[in-house]
PDB file of C-alpha atoms in Angstrom:
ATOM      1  CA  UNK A  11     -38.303   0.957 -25.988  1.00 43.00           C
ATOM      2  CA  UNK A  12     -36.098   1.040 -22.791  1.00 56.00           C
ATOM      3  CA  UNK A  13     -35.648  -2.146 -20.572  1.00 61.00           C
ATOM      4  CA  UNK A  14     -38.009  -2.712 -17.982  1.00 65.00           C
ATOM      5  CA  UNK A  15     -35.524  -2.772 -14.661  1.00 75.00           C
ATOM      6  CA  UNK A  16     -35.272  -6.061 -12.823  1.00 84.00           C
ATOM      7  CA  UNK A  17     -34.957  -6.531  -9.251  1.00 87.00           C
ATOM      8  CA  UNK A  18     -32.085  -8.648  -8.431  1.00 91.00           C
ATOM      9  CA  UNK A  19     -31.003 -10.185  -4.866  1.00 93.00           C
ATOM     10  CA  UNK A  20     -27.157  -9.231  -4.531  1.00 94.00           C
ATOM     11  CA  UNK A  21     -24.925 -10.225  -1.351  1.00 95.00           C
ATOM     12  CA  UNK A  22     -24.328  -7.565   0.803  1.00 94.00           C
ATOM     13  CA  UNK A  23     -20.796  -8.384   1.093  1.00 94.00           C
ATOM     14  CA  UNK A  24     -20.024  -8.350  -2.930  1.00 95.00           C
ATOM     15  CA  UNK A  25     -21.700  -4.554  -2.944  1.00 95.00           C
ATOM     16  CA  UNK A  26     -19.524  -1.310  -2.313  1.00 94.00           C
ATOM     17  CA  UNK A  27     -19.801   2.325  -1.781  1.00 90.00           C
ATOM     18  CA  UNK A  28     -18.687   4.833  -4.532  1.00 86.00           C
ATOM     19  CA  UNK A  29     -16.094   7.117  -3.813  1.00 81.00           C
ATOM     20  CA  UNK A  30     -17.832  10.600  -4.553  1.00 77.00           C
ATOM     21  CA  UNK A  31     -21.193  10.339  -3.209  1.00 75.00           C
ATOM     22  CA  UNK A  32     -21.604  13.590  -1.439  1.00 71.00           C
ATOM     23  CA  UNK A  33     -24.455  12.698   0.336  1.00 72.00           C
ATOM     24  CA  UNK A  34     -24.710  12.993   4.306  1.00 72.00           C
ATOM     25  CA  UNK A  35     -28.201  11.771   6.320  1.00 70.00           C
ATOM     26  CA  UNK A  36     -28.068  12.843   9.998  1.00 70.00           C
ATOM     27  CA  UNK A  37     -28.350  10.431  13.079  1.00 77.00           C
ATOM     28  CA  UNK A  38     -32.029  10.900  13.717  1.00 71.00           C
ATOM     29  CA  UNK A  39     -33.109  10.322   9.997  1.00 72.00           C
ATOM     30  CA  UNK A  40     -30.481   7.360  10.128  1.00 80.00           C
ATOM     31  CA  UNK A  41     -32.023   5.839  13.319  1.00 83.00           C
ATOM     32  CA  UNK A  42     -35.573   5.974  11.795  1.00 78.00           C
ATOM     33  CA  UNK A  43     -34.180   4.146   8.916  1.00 82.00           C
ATOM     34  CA  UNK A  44     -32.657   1.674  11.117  1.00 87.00           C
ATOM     35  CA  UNK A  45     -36.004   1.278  12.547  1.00 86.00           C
ATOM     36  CA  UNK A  46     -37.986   0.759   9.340  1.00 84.00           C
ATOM     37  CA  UNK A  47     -35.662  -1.422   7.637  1.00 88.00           C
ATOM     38  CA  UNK A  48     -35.476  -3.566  10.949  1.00 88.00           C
ATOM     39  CA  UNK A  49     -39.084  -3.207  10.959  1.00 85.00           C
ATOM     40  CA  UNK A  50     -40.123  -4.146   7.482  1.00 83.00           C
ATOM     41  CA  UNK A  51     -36.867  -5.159   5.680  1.00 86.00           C
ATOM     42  CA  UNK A  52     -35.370  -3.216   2.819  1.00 86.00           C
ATOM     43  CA  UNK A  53     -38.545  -2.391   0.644  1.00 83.00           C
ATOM     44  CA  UNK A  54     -36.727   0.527  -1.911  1.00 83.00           C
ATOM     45  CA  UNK A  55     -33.910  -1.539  -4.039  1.00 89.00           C
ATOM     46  CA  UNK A  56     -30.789   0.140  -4.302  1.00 89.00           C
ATOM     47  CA  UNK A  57     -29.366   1.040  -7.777  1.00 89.00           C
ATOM     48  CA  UNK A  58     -25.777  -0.960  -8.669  1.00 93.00           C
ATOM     49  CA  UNK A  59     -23.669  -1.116 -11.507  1.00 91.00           C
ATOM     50  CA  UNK A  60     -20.803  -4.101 -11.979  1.00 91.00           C
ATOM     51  CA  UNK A  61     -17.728  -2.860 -11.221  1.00 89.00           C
ATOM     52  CA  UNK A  62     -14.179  -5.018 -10.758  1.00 88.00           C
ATOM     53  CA  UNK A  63     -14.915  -5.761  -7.041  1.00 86.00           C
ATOM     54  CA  UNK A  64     -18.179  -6.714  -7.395  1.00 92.00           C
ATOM     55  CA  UNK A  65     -21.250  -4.097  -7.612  1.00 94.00           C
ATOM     56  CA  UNK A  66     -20.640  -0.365  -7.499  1.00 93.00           C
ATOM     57  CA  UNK A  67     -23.598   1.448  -5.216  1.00 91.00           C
ATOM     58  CA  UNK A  68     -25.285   4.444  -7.417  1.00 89.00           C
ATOM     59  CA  UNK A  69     -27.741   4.989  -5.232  1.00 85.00           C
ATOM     60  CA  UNK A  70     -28.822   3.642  -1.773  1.00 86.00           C
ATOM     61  CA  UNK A  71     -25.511   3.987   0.432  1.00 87.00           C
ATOM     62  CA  UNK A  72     -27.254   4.440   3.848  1.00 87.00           C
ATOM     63  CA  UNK A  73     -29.589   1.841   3.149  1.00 89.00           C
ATOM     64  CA  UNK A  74     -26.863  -0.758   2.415  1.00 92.00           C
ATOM     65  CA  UNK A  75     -24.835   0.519   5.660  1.00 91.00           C
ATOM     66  CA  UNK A  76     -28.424  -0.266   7.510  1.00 91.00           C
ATOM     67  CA  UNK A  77     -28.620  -3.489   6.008  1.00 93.00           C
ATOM     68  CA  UNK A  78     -25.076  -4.508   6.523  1.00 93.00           C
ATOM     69  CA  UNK A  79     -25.151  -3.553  10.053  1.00 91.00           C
ATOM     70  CA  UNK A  80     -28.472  -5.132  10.679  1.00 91.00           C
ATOM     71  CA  UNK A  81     -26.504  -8.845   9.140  1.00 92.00           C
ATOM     72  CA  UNK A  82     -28.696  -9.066   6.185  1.00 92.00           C
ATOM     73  CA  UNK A  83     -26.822 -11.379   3.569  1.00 93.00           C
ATOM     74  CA  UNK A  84     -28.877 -10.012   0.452  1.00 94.00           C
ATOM     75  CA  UNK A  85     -30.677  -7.347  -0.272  1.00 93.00           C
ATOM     76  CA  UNK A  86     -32.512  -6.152  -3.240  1.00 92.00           C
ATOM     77  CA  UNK A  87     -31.074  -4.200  -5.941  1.00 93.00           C
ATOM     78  CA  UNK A  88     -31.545  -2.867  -9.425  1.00 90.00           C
ATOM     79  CA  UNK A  89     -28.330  -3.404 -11.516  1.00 91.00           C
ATOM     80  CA  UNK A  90     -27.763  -0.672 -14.522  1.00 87.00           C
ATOM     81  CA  UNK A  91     -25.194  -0.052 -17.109  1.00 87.00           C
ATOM     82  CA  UNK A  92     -23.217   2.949 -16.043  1.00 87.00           C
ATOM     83  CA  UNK A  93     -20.115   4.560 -17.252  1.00 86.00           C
ATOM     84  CA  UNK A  94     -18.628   6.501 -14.331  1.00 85.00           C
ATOM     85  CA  UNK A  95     -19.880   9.882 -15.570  1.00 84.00           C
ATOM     86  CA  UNK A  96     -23.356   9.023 -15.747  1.00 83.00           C
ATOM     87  CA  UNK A  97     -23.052   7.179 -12.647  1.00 84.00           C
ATOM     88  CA  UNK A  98     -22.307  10.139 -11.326  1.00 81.00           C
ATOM     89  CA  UNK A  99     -25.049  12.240 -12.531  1.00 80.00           C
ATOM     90  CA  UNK A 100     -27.157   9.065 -11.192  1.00 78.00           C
ATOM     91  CA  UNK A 101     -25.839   9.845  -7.992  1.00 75.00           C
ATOM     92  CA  UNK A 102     -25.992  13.616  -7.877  1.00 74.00           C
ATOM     93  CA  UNK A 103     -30.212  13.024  -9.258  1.00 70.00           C
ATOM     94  CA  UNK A 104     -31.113  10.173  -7.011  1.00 68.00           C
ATOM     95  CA  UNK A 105     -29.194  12.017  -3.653  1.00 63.00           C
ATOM     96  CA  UNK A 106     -31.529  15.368  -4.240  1.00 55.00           C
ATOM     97  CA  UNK A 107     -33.847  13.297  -2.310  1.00 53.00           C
ATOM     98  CA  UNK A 108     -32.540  11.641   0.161  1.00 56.00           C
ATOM     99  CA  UNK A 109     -30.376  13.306   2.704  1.00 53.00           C
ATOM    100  CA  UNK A 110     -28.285  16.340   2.331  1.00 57.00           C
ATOM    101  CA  UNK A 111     -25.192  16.980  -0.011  1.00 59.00           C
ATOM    102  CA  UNK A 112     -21.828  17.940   1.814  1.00 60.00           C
ATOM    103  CA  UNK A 113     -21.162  21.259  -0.128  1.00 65.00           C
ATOM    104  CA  UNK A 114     -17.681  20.399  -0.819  1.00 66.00           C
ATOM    105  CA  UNK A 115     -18.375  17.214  -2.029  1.00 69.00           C
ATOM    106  CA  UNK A 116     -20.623  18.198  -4.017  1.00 73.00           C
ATOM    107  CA  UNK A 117     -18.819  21.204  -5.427  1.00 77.00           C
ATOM    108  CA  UNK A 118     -15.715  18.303  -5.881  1.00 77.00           C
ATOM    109  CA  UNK A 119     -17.954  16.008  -8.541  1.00 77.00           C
ATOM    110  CA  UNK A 120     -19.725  18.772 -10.055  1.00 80.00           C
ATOM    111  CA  UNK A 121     -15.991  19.885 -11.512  1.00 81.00           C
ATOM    112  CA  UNK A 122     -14.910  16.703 -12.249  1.00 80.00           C
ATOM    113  CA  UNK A 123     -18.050  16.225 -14.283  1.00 82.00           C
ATOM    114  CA  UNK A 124     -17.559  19.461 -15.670  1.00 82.00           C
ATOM    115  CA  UNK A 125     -14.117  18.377 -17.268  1.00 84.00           C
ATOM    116  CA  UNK A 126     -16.273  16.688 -19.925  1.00 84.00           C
ATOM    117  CA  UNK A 127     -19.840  18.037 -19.491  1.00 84.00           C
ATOM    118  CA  UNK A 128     -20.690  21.617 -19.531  1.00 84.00           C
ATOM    119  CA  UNK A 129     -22.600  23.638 -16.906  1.00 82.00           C
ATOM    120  CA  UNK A 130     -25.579  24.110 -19.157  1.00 83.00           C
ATOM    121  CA  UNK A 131     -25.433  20.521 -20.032  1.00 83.00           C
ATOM    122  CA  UNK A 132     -25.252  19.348 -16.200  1.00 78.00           C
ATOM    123  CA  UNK A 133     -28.472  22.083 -15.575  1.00 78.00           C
ATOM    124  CA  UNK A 134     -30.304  20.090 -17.637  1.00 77.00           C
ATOM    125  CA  UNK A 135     -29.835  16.395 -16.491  1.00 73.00           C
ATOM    126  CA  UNK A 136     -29.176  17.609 -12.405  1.00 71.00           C
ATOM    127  CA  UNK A 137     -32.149  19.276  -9.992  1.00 61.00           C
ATOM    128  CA  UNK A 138     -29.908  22.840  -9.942  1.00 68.00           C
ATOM    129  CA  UNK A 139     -29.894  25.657 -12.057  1.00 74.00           C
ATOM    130  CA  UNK A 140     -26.586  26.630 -13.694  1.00 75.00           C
ATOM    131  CA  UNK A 141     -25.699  29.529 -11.070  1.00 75.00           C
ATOM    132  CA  UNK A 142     -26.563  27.375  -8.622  1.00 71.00           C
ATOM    133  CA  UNK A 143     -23.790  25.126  -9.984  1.00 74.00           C
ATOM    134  CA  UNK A 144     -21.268  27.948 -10.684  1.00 75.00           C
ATOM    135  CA  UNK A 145     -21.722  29.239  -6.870  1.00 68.00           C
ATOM    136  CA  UNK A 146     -20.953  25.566  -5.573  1.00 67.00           C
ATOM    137  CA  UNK A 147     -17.806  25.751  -7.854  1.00 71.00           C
ATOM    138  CA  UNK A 148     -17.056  28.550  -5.886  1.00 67.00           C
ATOM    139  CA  UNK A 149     -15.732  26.169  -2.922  1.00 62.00           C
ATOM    140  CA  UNK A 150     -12.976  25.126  -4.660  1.00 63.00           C
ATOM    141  CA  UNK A 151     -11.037  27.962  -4.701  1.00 63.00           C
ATOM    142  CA  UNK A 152      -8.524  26.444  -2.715  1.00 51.00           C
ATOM    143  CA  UNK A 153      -4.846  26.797  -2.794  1.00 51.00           C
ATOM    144  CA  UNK A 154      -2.289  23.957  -3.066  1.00 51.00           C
ATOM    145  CA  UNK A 155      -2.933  20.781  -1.656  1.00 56.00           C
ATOM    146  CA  UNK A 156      -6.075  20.578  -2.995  1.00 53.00           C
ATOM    147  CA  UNK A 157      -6.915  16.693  -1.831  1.00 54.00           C
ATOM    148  CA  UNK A 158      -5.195  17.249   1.554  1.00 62.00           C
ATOM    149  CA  UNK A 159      -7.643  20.001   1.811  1.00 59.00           C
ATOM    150  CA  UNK A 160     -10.483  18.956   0.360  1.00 59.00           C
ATOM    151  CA  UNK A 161     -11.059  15.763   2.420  1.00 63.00           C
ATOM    152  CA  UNK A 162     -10.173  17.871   5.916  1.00 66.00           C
ATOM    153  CA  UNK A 163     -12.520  20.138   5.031  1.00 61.00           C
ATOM    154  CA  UNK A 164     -15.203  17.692   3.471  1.00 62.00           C
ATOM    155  CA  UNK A 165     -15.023  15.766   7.235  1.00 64.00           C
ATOM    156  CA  UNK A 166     -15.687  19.311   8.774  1.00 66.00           C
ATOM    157  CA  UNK A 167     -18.619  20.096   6.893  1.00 61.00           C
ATOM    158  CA  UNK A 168     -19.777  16.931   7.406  1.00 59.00           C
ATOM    159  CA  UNK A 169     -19.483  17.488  11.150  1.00 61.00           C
ATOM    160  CA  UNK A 170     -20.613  20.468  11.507  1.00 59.00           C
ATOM    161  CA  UNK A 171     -23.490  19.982   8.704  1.00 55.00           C
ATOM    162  CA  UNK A 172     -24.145  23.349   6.982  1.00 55.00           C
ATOM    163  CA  UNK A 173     -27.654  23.823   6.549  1.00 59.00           C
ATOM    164  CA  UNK A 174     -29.304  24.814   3.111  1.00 59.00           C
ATOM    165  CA  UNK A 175     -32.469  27.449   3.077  1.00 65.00           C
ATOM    166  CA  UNK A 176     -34.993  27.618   0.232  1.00 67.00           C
ATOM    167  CA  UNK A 177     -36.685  30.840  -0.119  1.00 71.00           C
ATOM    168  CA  UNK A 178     -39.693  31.213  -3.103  1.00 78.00           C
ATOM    169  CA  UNK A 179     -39.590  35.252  -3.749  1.00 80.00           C
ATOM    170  CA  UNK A 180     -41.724  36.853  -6.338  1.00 85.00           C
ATOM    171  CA  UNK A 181     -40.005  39.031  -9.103  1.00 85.00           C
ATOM    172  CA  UNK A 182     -40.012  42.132  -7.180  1.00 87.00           C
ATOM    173  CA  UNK A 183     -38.792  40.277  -4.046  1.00 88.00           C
ATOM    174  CA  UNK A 184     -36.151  38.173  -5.825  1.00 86.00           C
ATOM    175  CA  UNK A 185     -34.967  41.977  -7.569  1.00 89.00           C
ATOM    176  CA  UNK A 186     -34.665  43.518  -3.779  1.00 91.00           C
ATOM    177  CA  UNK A 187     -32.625  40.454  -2.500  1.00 90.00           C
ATOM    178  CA  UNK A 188     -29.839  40.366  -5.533  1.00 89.00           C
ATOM    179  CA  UNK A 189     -29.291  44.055  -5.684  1.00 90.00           C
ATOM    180  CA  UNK A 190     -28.871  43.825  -1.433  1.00 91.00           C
ATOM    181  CA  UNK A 191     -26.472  41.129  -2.325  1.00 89.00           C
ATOM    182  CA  UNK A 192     -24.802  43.026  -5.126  1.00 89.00           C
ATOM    183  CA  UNK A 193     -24.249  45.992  -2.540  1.00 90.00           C
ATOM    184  CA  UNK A 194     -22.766  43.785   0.150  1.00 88.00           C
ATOM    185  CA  UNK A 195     -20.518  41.869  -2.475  1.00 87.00           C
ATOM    186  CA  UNK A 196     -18.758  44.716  -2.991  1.00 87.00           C
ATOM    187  CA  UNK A 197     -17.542  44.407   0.289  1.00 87.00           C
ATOM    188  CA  UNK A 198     -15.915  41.403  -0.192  1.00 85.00           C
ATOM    189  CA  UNK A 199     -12.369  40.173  -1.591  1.00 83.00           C
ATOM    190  CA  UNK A 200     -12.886  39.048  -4.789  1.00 78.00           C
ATOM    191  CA  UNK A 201     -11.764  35.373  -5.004  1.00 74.00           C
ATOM    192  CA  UNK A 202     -14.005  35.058  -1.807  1.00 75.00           C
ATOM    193  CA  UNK A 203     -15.327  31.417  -1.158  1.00 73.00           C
ATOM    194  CA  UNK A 204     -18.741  30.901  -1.247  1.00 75.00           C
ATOM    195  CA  UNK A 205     -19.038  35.142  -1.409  1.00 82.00           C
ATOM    196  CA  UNK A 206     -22.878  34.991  -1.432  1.00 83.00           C
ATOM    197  CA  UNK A 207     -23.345  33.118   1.831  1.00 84.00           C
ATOM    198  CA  UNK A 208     -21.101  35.995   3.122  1.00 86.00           C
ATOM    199  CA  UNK A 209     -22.673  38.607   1.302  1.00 87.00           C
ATOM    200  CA  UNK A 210     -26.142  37.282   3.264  1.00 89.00           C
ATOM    201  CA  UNK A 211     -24.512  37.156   6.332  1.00 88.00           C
ATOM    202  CA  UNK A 212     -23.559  40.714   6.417  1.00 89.00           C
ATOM    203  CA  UNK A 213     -26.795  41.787   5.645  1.00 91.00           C
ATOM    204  CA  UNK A 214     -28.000  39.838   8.085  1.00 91.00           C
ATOM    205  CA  UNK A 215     -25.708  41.100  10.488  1.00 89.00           C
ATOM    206  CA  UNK A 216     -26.146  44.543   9.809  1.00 87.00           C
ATOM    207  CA  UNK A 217     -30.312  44.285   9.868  1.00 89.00           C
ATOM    208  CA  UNK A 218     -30.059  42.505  13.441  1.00 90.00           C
ATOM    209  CA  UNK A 219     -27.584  45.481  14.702  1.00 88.00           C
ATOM    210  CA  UNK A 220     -30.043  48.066  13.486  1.00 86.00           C
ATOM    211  CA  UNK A 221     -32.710  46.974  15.423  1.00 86.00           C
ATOM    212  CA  UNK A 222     -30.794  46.392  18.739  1.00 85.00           C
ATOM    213  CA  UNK A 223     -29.508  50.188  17.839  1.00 83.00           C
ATOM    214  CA  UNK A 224     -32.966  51.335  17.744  1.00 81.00           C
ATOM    215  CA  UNK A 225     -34.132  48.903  21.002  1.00 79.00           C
ATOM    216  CA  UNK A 226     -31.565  50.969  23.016  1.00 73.00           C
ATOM    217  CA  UNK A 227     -33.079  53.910  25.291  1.00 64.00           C
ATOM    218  CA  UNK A 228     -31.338  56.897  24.519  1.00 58.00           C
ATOM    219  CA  UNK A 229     -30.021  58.337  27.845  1.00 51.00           C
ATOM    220  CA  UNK A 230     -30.393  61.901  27.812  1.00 48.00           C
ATOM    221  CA  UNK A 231     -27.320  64.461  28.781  1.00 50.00           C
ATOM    222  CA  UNK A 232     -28.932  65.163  32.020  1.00 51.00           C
ATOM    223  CA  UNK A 233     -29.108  61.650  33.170  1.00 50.00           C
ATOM    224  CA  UNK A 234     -25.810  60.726  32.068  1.00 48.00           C
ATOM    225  CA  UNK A 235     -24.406  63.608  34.542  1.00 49.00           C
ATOM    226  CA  UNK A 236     -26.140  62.061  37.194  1.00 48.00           C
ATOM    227  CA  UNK A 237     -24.117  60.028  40.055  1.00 46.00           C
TER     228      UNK A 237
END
């Protein structure tokens, strides 16, 4: 029988951030945070493990910035044994709900788990299905300079936030939508970053410029000879 987890008070100042949590939470969400936490003090503990400096977050980042900031000395937390690869997956499970995942960062610890841990495996233990992992692998086709790279573009897309869209489509739907995508694909260089997002936009693109084509009045020959 598992462990029932206890609730331990930790110092703020003896807790740290890990350095591949991908997850971003934008400035309104954060101020309403602010405001609860303020409001009622921390009431979700934060998930730790022990690490050389002290206590490793898993889980609860923002929250412990909040806190922090706000000059609470302890706050409660939930301390489990991780190795750094399931810490990781910890982090990758936990973040599906709170916030929103930088893509690259994401993309960044889904290959370094993947050095050990298949894509099948990961499917299983992570809220994503295994294309859905293979397309965010797609980001790293970078060229030399990977890390140089990697972090500029990681503090762009955390700027500039790129949104993610859900869509449920039934069978028929979902068969219309990959063969469009298939079609516009093939437009594409292969070796294309992130090729579906592109493959959407074009269809996109083309759709809109269709119907401004057909919401254009045709001016006749006579009226285009006129002064």
């Amino acid at each position: 029988m598992d462990k029932p987890l206890t609730i331990t008070q930790i110092a703020t100042d003896q807790i740290h951030p890990n350095n591949h949590n991908p997850n971003v939470v934008l400035p309104d969400i954060m101020a309403k945070l602010r405001a609860e936490i303020g409001q009622k003090g921390l009431c979700e503990p934060i998930h730790v493990r022990c690490s050389p400096h002290g206590y490793e977050i898993v889980d609860g980042e923002h929250r412990w910035r909040v806190c922090r900031d706000l000059g609470m000395k302890e706050i409660p937390c939930i301390i489990q044994d991780f190795d750094d690869n399931e810490a990781k997956i910890k982090t990758l499970q936990l973040n599906y709900m709170h916030g929103q995942a930088v893509p690259i960062k994401m993309a960044a610890l889904i290959h370094d788990l993947n050095k050990e841990i298949t894509l099948e495996d990961l499917a299983k233990r992570l809220p994503y299905e295994e294309p859905q992992l293979l397309d965010n692998l797609e980001l790293l086709k970078l060229p030399e300079g990977f890390g140089e790279i990697l972090e500029a573009q990681a503090k762009q897309e955390e700027a500039e936030m790129p949104s993610v869209h859900t869509f449920v489509l039934f069978k028929k739907q979902r068969e219309t939508v990959e063969e469009a995508l298939r079609i516009a694909s093939e437009t594409i260089p292969q070796g294309a970053k992130n090729s579906k997002a592109i493959a959407l936009e074009k269809i996109c693109a083309y759709f809109i410029t269709a119907q401004r084509d057909k919401e254009t009045p045709e001016t006749s020959g006579d009226e285009s000879q006129k002064p």
